[in-house]
Short mmCIF file of C-alpha atoms in Angstrom, two decimals:
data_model
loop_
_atom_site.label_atom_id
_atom_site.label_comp_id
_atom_site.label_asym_id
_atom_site.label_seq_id
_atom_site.Cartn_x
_atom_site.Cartn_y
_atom_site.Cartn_z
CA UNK A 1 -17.50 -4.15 15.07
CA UNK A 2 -17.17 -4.69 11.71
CA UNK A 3 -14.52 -6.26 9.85
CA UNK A 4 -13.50 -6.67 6.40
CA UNK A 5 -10.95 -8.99 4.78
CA UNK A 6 -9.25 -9.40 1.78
CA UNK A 7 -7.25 -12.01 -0.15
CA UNK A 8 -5.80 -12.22 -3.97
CA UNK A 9 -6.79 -13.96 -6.89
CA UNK A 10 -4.17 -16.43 -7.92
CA UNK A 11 -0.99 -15.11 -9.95
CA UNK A 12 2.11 -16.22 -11.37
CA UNK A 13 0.97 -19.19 -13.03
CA UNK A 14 -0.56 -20.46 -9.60
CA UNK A 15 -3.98 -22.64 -9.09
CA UNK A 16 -4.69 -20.87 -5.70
CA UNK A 17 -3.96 -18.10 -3.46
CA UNK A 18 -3.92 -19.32 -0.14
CA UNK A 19 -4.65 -15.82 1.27
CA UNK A 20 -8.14 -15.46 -0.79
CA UNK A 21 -8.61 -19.05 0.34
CA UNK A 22 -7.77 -18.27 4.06
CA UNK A 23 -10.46 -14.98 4.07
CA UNK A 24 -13.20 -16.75 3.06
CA UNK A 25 -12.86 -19.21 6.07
CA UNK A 26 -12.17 -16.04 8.40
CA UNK A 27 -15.18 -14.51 7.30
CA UNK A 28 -17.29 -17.56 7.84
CA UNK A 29 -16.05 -18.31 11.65
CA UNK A 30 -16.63 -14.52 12.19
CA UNK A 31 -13.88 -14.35 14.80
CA UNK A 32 -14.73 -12.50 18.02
CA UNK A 33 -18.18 -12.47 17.16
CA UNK A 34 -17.55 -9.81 14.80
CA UNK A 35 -19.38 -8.58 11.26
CA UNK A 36 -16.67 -10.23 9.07
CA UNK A 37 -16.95 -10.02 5.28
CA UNK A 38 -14.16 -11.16 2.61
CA UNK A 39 -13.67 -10.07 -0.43
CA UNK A 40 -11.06 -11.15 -3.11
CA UNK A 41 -9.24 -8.29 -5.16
CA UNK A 42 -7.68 -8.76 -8.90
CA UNK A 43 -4.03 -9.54 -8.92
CA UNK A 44 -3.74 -5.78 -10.92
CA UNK A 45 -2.37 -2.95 -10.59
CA UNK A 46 -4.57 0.14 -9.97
CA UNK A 47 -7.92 -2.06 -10.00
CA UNK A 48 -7.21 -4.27 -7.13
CA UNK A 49 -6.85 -0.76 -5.28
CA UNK A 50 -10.38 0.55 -7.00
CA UNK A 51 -12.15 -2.81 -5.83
CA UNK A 52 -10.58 -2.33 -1.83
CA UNK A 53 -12.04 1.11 -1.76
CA UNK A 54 -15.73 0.25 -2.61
CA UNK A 55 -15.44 -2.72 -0.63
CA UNK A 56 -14.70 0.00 2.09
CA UNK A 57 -17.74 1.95 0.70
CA UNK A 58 -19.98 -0.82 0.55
CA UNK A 59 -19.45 -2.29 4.05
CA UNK A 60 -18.50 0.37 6.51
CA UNK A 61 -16.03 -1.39 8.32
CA UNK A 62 -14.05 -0.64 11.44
CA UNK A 63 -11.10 -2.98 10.90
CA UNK A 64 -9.95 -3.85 7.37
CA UNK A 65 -7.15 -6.78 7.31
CA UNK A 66 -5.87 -7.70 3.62
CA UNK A 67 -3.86 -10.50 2.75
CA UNK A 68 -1.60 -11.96 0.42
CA UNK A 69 0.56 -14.76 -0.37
CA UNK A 70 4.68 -14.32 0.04
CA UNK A 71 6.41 -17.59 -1.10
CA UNK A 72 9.39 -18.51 0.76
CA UNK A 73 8.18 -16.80 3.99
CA UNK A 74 7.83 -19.43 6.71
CA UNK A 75 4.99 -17.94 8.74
CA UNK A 76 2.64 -15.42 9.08
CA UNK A 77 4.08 -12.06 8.85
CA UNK A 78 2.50 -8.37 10.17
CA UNK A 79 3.61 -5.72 7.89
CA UNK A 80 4.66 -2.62 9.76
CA UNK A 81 5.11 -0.30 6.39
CA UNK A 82 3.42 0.20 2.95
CA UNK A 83 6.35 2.45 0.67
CA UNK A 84 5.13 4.80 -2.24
CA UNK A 85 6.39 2.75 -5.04
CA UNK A 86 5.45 0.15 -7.60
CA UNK A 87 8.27 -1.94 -9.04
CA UNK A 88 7.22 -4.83 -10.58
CA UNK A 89 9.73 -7.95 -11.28
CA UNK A 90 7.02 -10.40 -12.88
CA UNK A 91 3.49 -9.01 -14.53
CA UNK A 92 0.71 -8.60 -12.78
CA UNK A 93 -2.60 -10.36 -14.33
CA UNK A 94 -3.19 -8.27 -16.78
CA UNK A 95 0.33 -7.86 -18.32
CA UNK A 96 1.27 -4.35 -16.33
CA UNK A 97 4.70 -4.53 -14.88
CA UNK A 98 5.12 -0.85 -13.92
CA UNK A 99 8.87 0.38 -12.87
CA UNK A 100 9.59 2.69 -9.95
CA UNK A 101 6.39 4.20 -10.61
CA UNK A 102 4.26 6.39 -7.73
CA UNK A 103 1.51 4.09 -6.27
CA UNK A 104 0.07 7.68 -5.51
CA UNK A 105 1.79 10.71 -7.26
CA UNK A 106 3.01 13.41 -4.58
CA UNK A 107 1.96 10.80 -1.76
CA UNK A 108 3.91 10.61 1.77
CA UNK A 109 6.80 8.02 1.03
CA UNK A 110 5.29 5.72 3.08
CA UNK A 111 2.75 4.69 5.72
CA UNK A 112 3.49 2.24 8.83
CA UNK A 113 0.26 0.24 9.79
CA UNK A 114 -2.69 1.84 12.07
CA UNK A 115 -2.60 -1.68 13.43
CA UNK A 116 -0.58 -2.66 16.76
CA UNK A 117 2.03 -5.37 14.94
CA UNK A 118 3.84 -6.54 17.44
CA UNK A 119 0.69 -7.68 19.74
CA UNK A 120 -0.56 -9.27 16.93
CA UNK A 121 2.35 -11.35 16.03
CA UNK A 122 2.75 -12.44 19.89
CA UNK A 123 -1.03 -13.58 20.11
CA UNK A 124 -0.30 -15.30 16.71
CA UNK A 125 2.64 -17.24 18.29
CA UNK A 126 0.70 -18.11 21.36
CA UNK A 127 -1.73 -19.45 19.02
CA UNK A 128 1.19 -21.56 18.54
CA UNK A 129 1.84 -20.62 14.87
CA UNK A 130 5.19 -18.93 13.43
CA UNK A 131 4.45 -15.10 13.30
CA UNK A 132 7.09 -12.29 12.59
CA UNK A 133 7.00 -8.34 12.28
CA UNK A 134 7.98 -7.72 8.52
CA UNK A 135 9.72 -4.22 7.55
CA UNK A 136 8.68 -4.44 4.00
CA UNK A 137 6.03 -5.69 2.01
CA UNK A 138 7.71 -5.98 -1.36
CA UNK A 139 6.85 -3.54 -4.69
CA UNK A 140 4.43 -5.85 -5.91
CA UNK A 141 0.56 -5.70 -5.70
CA UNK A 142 0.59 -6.74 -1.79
CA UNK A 143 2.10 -3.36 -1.39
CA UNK A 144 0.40 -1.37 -3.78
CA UNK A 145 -2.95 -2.82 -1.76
CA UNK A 146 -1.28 -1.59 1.38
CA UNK A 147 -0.37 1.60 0.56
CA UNK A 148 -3.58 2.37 -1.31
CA UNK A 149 -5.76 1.08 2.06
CA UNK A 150 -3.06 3.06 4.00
CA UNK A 151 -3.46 6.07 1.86
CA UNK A 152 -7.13 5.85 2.40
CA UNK A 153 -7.35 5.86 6.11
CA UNK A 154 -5.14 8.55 5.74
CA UNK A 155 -6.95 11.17 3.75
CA UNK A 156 -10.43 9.89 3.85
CA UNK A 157 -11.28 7.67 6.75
CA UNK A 158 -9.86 8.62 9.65
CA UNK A 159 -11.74 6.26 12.11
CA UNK A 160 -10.71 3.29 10.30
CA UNK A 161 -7.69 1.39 10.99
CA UNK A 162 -6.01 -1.61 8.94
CA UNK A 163 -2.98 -3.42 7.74
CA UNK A 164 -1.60 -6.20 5.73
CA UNK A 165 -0.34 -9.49 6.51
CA UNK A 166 1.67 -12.03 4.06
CA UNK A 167 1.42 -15.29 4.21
CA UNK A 168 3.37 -18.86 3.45
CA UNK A 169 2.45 -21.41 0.40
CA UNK A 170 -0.32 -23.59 0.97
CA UNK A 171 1.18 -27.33 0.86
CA UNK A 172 -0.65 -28.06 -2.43
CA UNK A 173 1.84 -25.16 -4.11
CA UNK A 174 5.27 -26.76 -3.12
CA UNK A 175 4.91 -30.33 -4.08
CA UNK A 176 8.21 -31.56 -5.26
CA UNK A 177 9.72 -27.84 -3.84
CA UNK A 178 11.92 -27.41 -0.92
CA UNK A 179 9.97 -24.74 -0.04
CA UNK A 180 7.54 -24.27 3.63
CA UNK A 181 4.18 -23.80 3.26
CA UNK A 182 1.18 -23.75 6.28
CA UNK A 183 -2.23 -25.12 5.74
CA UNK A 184 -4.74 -23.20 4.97
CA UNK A 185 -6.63 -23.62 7.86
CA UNK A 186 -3.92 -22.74 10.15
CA UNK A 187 -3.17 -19.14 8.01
CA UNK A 188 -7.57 -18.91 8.87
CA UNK A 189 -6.57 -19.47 12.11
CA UNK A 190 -4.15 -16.90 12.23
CA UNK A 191 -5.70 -14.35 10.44
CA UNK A 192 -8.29 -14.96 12.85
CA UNK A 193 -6.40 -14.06 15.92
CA UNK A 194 -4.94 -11.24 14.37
CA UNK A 195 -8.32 -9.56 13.35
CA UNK A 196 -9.44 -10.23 17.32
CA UNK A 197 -6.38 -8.97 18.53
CA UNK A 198 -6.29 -5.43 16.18
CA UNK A 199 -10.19 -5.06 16.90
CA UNK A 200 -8.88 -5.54 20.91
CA UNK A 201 -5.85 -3.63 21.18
CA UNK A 202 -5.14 0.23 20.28
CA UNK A 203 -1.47 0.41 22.21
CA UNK A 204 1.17 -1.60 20.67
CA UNK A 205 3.84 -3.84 22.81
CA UNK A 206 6.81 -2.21 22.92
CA UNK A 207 8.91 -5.22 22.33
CA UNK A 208 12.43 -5.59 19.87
CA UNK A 209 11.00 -7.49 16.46
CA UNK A 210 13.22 -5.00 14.16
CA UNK A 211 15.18 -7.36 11.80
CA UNK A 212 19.64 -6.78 11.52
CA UNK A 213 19.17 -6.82 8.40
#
């Protein structure tokens, strides 16, 4: 098995990106004994999507899980779709800030994960960290990642399967904020289980995570 990662460059005005931090230590522990390699993607639109696809080429993986951070979210969260559309409420790293613009022209709306969400978020929680099923991914680059990697299994690499997780602050990124963060060692941790889980598990629970609203 073979297993890539990915996390983001910083953005926003931040120091760190706790995801990019969080990938590197995955890769190291190589969870479930498996090939694990991280790479870190620009915080841009259109190249972050170019450097995920020759990471694909270059390592031949079975599993890709990418990352990315999502203040204000209090734990770990599975994303269950990627939507066809770029709207941008801040600029991404290189000044782009496209607006209800086509990640891929004439592309399927959207995609919903080739990874089994809801068994990943309960082996997450009985890691005992906070884990939810999340309906949307935003219209930033965490999306535009997804949908591209989505897109990608899709029309070019059947066998593979992947999916995209958000995840909280690190601690260092709130000081002074009333805002929850994890450690970065705990989002490893999670990450972790969730890349041994999805490399374990083809059928999904069939459990109620849908949010009311």
């Amino acid at each position: 098995m073979k297993v890539l990662i990915t996390g983001f460059e910083p953005f926003g005005g931040e120091g760190v990106n706790p995801s990019w931090a969080a990938a590197r230590l995955v890769a190291e522990a190589r969870p479930g004994g498996f090939e694990t390699t991280a790479v870190r993607l620009s915080c841009v639109y259109g190249k972050a999507v170019g450097e995920l696809r020759a990471a694909v080429a270059d390592t031949g993986p079975d599993l890709v899980l990418c990352a990315g951070q999502a203040g204000g979210r209090t734990g770990l969260s599975v994303e269950r779709v990627a939507v066809n559309v770029d709207d941008a409420r801040i600029p991404d790293n290189a000044g782009n800030q496209p607006v209800d613009e086509p990640i891929v022209p004439g592309g399927p709306v959207a995609y919903l994960s080739s990874l089994p969400v809801k068994a990943c978020v309960a082996a997450v929680r009985e890691a005992g960290l906070p884990a939810s099923v999340s309906g949307t991914a935003g219209n930033f680059l965490c999306n535009h990642v997804f949908y591209g990697l989505a897109h990608l299994i899709a029309t070019e690499r059947p066998a593979l399967r992947g999916g995209f997780v958000h995840v909280p602050y690190a601690p260092e990124q709130v000081v002074g904020r009333a805002e929850p963060s994890m450690s970065v060692q705990d989002i490893a941790r999670g990450l972790a289980v969730i890349v041994e889980t999805a490399a374990r598990t083809t059928t999904d629970l069939k459990v109620p995570e849908g949010a009311t609203h």
